PDB file of C-alpha atoms in Angstrom:
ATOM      1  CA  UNK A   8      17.356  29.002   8.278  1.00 48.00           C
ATOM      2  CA  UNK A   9      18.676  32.069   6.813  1.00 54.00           C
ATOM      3  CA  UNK A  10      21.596  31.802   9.087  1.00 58.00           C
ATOM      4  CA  UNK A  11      22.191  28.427   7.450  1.00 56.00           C
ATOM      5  CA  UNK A  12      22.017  29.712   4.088  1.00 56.00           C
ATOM      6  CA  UNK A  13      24.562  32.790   4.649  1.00 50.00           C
ATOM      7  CA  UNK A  14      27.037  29.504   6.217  1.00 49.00           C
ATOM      8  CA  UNK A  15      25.951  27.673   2.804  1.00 54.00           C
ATOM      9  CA  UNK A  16      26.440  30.136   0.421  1.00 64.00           C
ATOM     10  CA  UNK A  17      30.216  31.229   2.384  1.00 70.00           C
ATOM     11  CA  UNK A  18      31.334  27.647   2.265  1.00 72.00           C
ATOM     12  CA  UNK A  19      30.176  27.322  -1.587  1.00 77.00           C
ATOM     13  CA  UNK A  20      32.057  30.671  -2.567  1.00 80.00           C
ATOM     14  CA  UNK A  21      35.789  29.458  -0.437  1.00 83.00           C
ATOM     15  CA  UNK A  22      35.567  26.727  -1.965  1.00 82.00           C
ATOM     16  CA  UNK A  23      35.006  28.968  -5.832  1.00 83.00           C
ATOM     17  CA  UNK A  24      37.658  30.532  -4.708  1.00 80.00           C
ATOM     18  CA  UNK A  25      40.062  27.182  -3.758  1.00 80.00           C
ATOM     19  CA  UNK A  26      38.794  25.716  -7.501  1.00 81.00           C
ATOM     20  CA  UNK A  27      40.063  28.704  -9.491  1.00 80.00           C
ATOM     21  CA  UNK A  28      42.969  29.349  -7.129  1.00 79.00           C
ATOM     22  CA  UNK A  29      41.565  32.670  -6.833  1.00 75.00           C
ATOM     23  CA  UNK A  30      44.783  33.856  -5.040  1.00 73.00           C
ATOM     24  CA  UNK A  31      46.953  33.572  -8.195  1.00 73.00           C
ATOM     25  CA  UNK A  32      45.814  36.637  -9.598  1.00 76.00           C
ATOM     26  CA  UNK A  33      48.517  38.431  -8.483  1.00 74.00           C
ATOM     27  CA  UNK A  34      50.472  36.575 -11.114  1.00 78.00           C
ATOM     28  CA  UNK A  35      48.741  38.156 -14.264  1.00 85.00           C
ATOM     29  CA  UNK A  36      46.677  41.716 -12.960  1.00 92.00           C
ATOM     30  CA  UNK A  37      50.068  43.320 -12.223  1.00 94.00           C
ATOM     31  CA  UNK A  38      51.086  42.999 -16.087  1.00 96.00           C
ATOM     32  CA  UNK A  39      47.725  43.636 -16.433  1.00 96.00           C
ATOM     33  CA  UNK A  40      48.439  47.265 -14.579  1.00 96.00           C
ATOM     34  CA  UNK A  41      51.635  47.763 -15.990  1.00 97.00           C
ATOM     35  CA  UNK A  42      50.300  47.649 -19.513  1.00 96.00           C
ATOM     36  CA  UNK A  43      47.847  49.949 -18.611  1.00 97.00           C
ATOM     37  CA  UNK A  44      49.816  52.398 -16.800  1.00 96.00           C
ATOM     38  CA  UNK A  45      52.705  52.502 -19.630  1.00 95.00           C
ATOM     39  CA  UNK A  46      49.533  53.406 -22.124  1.00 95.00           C
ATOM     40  CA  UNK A  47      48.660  56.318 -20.101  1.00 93.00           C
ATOM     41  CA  UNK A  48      51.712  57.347 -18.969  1.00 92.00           C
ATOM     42  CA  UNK A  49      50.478  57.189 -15.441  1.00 92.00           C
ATOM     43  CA  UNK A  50      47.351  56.092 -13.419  1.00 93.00           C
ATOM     44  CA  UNK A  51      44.881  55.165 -16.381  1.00 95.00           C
ATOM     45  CA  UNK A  52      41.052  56.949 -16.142  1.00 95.00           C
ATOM     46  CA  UNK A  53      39.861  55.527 -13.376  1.00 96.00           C
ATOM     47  CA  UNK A  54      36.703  53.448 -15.410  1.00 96.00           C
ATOM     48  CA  UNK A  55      39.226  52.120 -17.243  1.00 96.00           C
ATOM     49  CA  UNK A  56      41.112  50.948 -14.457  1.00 96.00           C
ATOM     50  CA  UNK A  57      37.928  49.521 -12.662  1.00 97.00           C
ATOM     51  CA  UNK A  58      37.062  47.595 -16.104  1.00 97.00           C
ATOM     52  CA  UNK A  59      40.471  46.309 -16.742  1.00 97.00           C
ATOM     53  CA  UNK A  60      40.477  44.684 -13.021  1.00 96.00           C
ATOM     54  CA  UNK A  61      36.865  43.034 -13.156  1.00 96.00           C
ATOM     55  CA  UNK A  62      37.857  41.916 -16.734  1.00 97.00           C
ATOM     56  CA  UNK A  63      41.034  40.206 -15.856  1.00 95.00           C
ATOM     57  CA  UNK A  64      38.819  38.796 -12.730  1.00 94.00           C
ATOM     58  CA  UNK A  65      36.074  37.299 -15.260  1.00 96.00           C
ATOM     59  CA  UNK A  66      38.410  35.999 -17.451  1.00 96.00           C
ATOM     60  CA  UNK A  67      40.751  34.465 -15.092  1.00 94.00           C
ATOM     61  CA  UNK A  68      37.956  32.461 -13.724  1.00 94.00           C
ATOM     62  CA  UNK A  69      36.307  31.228 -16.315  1.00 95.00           C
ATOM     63  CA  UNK A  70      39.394  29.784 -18.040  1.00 94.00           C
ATOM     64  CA  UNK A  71      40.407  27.962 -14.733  1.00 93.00           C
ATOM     65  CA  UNK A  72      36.848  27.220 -14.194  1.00 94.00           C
ATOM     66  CA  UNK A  73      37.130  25.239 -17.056  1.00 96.00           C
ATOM     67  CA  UNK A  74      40.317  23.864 -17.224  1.00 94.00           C
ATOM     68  CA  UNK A  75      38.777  22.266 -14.279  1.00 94.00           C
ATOM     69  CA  UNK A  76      35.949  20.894 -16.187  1.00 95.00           C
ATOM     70  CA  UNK A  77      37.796  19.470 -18.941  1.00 94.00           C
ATOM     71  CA  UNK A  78      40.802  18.105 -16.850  1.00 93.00           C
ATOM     72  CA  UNK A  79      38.109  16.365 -14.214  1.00 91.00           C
ATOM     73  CA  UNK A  80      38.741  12.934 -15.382  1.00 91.00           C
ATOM     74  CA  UNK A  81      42.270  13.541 -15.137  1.00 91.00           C
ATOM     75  CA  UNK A  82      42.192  15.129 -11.939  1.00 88.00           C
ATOM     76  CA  UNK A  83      40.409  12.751 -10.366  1.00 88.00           C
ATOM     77  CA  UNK A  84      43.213   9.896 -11.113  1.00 87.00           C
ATOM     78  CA  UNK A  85      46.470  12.523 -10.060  1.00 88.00           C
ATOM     79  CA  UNK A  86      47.114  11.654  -6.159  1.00 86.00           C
ATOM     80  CA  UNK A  87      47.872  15.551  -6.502  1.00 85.00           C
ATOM     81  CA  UNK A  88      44.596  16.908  -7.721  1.00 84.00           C
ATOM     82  CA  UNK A  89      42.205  14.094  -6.432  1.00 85.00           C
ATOM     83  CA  UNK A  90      40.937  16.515  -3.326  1.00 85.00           C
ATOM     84  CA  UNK A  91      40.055  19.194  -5.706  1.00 85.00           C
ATOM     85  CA  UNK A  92      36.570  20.171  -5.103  1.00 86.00           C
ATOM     86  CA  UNK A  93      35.031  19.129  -8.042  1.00 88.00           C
ATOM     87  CA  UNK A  94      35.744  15.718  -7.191  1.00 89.00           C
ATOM     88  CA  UNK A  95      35.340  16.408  -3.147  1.00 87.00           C
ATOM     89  CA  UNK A  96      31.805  16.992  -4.360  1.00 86.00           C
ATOM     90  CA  UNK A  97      31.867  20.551  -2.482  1.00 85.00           C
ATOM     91  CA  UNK A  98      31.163  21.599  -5.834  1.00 86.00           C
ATOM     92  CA  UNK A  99      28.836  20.840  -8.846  1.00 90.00           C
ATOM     93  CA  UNK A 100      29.084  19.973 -12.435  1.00 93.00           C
ATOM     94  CA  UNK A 101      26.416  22.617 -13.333  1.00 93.00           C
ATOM     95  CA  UNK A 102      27.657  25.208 -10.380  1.00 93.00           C
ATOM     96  CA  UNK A 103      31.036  25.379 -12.514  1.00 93.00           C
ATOM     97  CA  UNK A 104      29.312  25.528 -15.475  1.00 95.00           C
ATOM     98  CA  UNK A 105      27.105  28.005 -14.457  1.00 95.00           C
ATOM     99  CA  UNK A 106      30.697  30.076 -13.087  1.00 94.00           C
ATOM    100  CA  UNK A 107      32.358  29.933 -16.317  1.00 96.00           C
ATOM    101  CA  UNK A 108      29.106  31.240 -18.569  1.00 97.00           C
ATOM    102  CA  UNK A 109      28.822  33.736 -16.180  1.00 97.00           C
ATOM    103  CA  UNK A 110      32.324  34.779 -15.886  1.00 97.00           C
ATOM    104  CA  UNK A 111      32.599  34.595 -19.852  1.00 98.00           C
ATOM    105  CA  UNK A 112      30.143  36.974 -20.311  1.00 98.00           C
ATOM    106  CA  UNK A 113      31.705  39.395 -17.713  1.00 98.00           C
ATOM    107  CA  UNK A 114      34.402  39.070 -19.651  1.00 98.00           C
ATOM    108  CA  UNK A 115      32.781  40.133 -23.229  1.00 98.00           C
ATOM    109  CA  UNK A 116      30.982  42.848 -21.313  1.00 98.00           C
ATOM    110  CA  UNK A 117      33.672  44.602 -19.740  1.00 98.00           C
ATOM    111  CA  UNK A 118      35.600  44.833 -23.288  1.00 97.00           C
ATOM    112  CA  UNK A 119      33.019  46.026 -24.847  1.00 97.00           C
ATOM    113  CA  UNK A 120      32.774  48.719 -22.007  1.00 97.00           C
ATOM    114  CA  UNK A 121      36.318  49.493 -22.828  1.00 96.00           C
ATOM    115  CA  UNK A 122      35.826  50.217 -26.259  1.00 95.00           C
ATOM    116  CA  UNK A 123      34.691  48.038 -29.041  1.00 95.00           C
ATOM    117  CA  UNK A 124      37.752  47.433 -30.663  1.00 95.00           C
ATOM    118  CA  UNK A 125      38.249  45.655 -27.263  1.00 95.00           C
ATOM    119  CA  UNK A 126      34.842  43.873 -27.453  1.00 96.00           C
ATOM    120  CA  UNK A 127      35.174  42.735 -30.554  1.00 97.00           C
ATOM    121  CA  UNK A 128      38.794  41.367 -29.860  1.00 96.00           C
ATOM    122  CA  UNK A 129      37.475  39.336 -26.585  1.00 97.00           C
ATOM    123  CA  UNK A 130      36.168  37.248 -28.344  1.00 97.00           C
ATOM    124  CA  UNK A 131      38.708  35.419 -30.277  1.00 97.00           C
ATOM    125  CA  UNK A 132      40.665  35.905 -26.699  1.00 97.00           C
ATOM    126  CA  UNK A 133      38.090  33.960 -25.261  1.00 97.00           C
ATOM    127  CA  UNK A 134      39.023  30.815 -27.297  1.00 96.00           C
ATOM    128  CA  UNK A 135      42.254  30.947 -26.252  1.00 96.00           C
ATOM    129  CA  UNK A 136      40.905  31.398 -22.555  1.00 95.00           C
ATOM    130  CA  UNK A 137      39.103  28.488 -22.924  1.00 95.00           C
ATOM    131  CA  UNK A 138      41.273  26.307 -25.740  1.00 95.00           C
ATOM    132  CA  UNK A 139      44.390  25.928 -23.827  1.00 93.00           C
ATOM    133  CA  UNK A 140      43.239  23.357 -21.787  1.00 93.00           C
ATOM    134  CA  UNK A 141      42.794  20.716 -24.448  1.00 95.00           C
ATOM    135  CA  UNK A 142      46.293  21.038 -26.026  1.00 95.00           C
ATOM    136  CA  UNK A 143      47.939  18.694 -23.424  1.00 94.00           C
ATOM    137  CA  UNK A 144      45.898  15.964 -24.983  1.00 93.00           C
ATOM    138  CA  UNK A 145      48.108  16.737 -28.062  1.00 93.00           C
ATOM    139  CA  UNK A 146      51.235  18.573 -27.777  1.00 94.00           C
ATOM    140  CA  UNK A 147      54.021  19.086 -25.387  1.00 91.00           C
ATOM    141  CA  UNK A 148      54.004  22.757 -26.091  1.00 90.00           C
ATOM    142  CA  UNK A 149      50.534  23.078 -24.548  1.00 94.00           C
ATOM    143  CA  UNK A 150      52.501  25.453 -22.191  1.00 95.00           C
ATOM    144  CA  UNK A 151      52.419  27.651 -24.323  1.00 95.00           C
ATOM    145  CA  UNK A 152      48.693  28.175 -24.674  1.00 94.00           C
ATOM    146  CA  UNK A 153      48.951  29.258 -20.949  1.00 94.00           C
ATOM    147  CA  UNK A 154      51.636  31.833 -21.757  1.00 96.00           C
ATOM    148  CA  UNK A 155      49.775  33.084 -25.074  1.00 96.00           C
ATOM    149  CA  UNK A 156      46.719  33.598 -22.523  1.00 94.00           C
ATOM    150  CA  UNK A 157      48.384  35.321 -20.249  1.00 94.00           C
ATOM    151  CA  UNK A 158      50.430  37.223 -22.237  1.00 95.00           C
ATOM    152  CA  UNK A 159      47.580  39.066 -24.126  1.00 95.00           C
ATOM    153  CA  UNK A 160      46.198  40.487 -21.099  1.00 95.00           C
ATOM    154  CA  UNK A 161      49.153  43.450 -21.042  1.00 96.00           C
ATOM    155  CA  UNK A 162      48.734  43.806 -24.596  1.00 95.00           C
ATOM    156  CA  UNK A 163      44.914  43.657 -24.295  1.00 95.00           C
ATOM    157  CA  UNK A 164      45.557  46.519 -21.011  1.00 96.00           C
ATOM    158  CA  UNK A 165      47.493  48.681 -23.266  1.00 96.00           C
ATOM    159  CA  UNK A 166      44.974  48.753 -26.313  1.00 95.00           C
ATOM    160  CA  UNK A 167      41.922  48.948 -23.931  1.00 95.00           C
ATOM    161  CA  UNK A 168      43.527  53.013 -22.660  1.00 96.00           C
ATOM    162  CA  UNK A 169      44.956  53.119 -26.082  1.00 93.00           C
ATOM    163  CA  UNK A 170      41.415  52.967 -27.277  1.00 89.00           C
ATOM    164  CA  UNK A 171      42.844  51.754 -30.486  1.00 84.00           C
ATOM    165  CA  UNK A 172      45.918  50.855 -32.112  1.00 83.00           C
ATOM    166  CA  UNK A 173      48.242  53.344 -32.246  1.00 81.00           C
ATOM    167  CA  UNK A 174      51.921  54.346 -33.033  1.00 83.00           C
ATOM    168  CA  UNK A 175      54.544  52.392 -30.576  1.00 83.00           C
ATOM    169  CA  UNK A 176      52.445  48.911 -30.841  1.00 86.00           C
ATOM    170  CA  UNK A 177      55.489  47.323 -30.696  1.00 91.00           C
ATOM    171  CA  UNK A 178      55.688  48.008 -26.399  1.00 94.00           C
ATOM    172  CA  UNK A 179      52.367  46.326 -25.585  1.00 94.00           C
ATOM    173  CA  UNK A 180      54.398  43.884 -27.933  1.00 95.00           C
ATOM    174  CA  UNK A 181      57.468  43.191 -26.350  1.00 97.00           C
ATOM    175  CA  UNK A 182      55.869  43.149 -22.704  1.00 97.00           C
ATOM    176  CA  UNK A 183      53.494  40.656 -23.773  1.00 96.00           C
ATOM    177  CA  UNK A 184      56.160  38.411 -24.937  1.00 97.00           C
ATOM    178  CA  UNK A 185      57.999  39.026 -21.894  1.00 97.00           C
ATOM    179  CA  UNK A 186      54.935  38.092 -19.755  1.00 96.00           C
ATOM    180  CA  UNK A 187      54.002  35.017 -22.029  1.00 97.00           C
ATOM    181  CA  UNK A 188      57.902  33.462 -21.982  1.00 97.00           C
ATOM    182  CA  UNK A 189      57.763  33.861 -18.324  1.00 96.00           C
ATOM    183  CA  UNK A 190      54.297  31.846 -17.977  1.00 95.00           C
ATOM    184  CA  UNK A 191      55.784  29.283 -20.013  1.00 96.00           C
ATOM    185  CA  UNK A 192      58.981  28.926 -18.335  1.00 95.00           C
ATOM    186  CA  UNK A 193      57.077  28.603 -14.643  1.00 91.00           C
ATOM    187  CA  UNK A 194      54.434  26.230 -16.006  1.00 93.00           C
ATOM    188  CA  UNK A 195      57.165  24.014 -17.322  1.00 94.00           C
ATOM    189  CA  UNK A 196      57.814  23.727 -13.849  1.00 91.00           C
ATOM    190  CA  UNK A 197      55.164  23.610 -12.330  1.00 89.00           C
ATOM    191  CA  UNK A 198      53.923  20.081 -14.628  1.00 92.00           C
ATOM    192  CA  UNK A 199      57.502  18.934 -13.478  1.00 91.00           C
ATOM    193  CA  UNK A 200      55.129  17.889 -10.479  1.00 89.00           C
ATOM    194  CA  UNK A 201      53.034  15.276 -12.584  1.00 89.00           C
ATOM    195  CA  UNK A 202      55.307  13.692 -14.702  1.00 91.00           C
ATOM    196  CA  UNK A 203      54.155  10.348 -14.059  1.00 91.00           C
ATOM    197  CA  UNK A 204      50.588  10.489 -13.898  1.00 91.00           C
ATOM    198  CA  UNK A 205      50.853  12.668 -17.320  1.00 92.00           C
ATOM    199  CA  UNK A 206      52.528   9.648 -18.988  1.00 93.00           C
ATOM    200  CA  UNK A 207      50.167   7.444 -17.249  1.00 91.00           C
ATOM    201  CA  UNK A 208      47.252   9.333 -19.282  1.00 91.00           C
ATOM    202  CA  UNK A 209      48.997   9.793 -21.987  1.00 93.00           C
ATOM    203  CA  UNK A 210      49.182  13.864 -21.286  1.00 92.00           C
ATOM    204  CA  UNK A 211      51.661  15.744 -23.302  1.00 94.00           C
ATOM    205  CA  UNK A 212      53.961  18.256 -21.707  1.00 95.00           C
ATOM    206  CA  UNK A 213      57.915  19.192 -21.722  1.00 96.00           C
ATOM    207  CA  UNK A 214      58.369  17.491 -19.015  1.00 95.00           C
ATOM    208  CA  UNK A 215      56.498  14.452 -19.178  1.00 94.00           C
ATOM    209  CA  UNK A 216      58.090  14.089 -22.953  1.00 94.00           C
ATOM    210  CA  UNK A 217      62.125  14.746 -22.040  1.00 93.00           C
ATOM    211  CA  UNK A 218      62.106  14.359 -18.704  1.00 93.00           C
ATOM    212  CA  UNK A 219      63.207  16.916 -15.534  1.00 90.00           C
ATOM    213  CA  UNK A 220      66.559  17.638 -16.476  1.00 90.00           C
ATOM    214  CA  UNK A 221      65.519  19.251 -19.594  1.00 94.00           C
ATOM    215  CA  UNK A 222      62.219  20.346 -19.111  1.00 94.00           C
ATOM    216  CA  UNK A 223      64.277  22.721 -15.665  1.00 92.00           C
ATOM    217  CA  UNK A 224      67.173  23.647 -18.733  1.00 94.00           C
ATOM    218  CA  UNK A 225      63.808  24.505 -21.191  1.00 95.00           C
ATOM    219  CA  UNK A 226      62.229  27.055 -18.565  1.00 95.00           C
ATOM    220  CA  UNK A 227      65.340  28.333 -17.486  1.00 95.00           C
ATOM    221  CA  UNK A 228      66.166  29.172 -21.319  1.00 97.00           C
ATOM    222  CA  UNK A 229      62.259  30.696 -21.399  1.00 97.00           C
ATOM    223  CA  UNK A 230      62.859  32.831 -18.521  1.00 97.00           C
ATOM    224  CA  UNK A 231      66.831  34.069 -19.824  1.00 97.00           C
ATOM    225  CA  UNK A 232      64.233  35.487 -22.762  1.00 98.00           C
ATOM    226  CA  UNK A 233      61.492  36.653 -20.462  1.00 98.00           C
ATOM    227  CA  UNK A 234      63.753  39.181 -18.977  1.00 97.00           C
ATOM    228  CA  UNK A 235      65.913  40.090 -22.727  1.00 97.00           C
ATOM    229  CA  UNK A 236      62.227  40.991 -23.920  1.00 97.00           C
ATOM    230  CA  UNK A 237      61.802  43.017 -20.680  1.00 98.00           C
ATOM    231  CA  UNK A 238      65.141  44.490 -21.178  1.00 97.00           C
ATOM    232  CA  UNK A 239      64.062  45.400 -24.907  1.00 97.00           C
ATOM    233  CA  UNK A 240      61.177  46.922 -23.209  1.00 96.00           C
ATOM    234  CA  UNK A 241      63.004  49.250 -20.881  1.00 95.00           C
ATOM    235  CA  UNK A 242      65.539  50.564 -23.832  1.00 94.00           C
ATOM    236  CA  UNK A 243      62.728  51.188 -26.881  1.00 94.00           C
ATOM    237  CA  UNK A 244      60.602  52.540 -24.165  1.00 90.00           C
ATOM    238  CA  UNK A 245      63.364  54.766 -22.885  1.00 90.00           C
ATOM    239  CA  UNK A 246      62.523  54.066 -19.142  1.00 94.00           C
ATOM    240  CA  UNK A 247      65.456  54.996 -17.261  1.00 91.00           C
ATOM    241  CA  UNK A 248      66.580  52.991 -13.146  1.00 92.00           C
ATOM    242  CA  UNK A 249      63.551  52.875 -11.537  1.00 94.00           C
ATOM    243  CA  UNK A 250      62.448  50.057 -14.133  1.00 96.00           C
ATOM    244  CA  UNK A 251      65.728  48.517 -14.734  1.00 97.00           C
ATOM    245  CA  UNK A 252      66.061  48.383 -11.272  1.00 97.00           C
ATOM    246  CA  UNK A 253      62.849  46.511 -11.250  1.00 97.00           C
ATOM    247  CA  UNK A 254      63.610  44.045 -13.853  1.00 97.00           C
ATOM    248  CA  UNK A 255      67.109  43.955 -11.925  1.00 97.00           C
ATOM    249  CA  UNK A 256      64.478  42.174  -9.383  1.00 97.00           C
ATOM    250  CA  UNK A 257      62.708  39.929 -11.201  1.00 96.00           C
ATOM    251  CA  UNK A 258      66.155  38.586 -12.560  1.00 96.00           C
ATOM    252  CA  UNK A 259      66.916  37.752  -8.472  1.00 95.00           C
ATOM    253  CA  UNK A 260      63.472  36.017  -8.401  1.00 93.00           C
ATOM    254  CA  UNK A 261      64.209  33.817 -11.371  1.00 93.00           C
ATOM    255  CA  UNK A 262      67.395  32.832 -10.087  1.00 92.00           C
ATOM    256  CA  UNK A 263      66.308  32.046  -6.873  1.00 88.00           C
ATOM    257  CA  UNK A 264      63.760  29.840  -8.041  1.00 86.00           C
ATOM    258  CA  UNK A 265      66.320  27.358 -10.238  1.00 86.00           C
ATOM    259  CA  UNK A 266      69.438  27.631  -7.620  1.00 84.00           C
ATOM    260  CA  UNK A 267      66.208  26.471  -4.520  1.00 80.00           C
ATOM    261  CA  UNK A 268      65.364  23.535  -7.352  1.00 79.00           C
ATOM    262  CA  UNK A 269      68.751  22.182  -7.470  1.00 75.00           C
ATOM    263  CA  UNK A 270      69.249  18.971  -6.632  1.00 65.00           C
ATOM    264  CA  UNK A 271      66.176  17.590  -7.107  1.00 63.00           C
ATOM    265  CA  UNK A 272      64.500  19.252  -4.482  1.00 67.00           C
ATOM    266  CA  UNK A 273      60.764  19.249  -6.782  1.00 67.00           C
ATOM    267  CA  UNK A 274      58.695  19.425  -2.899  1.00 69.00           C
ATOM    268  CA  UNK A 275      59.669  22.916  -3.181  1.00 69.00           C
ATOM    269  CA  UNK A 276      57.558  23.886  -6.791  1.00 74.00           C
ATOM    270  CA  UNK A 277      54.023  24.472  -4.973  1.00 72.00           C
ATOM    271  CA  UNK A 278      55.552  26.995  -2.349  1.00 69.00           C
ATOM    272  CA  UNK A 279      57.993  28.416  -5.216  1.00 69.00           C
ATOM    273  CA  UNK A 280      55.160  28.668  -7.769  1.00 68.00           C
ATOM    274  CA  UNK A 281      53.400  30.545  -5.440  1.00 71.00           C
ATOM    275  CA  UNK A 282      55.157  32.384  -3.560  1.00 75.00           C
ATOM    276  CA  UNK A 283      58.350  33.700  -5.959  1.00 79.00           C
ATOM    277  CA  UNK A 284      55.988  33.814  -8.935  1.00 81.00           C
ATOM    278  CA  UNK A 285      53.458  36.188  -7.032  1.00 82.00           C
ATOM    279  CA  UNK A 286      56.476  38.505  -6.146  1.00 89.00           C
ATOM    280  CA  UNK A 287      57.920  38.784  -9.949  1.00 93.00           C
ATOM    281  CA  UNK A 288      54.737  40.836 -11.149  1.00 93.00           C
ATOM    282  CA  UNK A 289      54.424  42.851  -8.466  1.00 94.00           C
ATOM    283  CA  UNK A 290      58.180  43.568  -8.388  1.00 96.00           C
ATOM    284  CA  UNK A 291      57.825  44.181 -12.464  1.00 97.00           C
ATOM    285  CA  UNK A 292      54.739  46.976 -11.875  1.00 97.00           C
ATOM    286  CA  UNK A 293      56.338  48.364  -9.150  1.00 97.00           C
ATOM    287  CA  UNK A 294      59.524  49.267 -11.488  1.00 97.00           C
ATOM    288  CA  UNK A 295      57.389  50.249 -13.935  1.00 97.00           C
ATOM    289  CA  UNK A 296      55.123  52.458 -12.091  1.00 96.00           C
ATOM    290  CA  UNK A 297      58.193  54.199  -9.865  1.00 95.00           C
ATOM    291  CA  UNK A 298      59.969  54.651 -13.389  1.00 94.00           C
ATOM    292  CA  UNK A 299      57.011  56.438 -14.948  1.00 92.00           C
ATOM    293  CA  UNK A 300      56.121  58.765 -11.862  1.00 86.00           C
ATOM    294  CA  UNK A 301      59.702  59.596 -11.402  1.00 80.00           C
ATOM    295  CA  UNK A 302      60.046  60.657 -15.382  1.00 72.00           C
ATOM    296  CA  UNK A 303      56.600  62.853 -15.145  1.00 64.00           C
ATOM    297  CA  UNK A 304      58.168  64.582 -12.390  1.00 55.00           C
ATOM    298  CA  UNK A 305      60.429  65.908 -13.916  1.00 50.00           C
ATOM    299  CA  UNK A 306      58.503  66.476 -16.982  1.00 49.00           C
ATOM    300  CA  UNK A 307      60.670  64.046 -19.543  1.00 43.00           C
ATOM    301  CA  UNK A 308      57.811  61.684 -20.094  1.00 47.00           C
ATOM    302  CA  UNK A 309      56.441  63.922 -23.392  1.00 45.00           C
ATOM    303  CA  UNK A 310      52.768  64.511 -24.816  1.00 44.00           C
TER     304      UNK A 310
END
């Protein structure tokens, strides 16, 4: 019996992890790093760098946790999402439920371990966690929940080793906006996938409201800013090749992710999404961190 149960229990938390796509972290903690590094001016306390992980973790889940809830009837009429588990039955109603108050609370508990500025703040963030997923019922732009979401989370980094607000606000700033343009641009994308059964539910999104053509122009014109804000970033921050020479990277990721959708060739957006997406944040911290370890050793990073 107990043998059963450990099978049980392994089956119910793959399949967690399939539901919230648990493997797309990668595309938010390493913005959440490298606003947490560029606060300390190095590797951040190592508390706060435990705390800023499991919070990103908590909050992750239990906005995709829910998007899952809300979007069920949805999901269960896209050919795309009908095998999701939530429909499969693999998972419950109440299990998910259950995940996302959980996972919510994490969330306020960690930021408040942070500081309480942070707690405090988590909350309203929490909305927009959870609040994004009900603006394709009424706008096109509901891509841009998912990018404000996203994008608060090096902002939210920065403050949380910060402690506080504090003089040059305006880089936590500019690398959210980079972060948040970028989530935009590939989520355009990514709903380039389900244009028609969008329209057929009457689902607002760029695509589903002008069309391919212009939704691929709309995120390519998104991610041209993405990387001017992370540009901006590198010159007000005075980082010097190691993170240009990043960003010079993520700039080869975007553009091999439009030139590999030309021609219509949309069976490619899963493996892009995936695959070229999880590479541009890693690529950005990497720049970011080799930049900031090369300046302190040579002792031209300052107090």
């Amino acid at each position: 019996m107990g043998r059963r149960n450990f099978f049980l229990s392994l089956k119910r938390l793959t399949a967690t992890a399939r539901l919230v796509k648990f493997e797309h972290t990668v595309f938010a903690l390493p913005f959440v790093l490298s606003g947490a590094w560029i606060a300390a001016k190095g590797v951040p306390e190592t508390v706060d760098l435990i705390l800023l992980v499991l919070a990103a973790v908590f909050a992750r889940t239990a906005a995709m946790g829910w998007n899952r809830l809300v979007d069920l009837p949805f999901d269960s009429a896209n050919p795309r999402t009908a095998s999701r588990e939530l429909i499969t039955g693999a998972l419950s109603v109440s299990f998910v439920k259950g995940l996302v108050m959980l996972c919510s609370l994490g969330f306020l508990m960690t930021s408040f371990l942070l500081s309480p500025l942070c707690g405090w703040l988590s909350f309203p963030v929490l909305i927009v966690l959870l609040g994004y997923s009900y603006l394709k019922r009424f706008t096109f732009l509901c891509h841009a929940g998912l990018g404000v979401a996203l994008g608060l989370a090096p902002a939210g980094a920065w403050l949380a080793v910060m402690k506080g607000f504090a003089p040059g606000w305006d880089i936590p700033l500019l690398l959210g906006c980079g972060c948040a343009l970028w989530t935009v641009g590939f989520d355009v994308l990514y709903a380039i996938q389900d244009v028609d059964a969008d329209r057929a539910a009457n689902l607002q999104s760029v695509p589903s409201r002008w069309g391919v053509d212009k939704a691929r122009l709309f995120a390519g014109i998104l991610h041209g800013f993405s990387l001017l804000m992370f540009f901006w970033l590198g010159f007000r921050g005075e980082f010097s090749q190691p993170y240009f020479l990043g960003v010079g990277g993520c700039l080869i990721l975007i553009l091999l992710q439009h030139v590999l959708l030309l021609g219509g060739r949309l069976s490619r957006i899963p493996v892009l999404f995936f695959r070229v997406n999880s590479w541009f944040g890693v690529v950005f911290f990497a720049g970011v961190v080799a930049d900031i370890h090369f300046r302190s050793s040579f002792d031209i990073l300052g107090p």
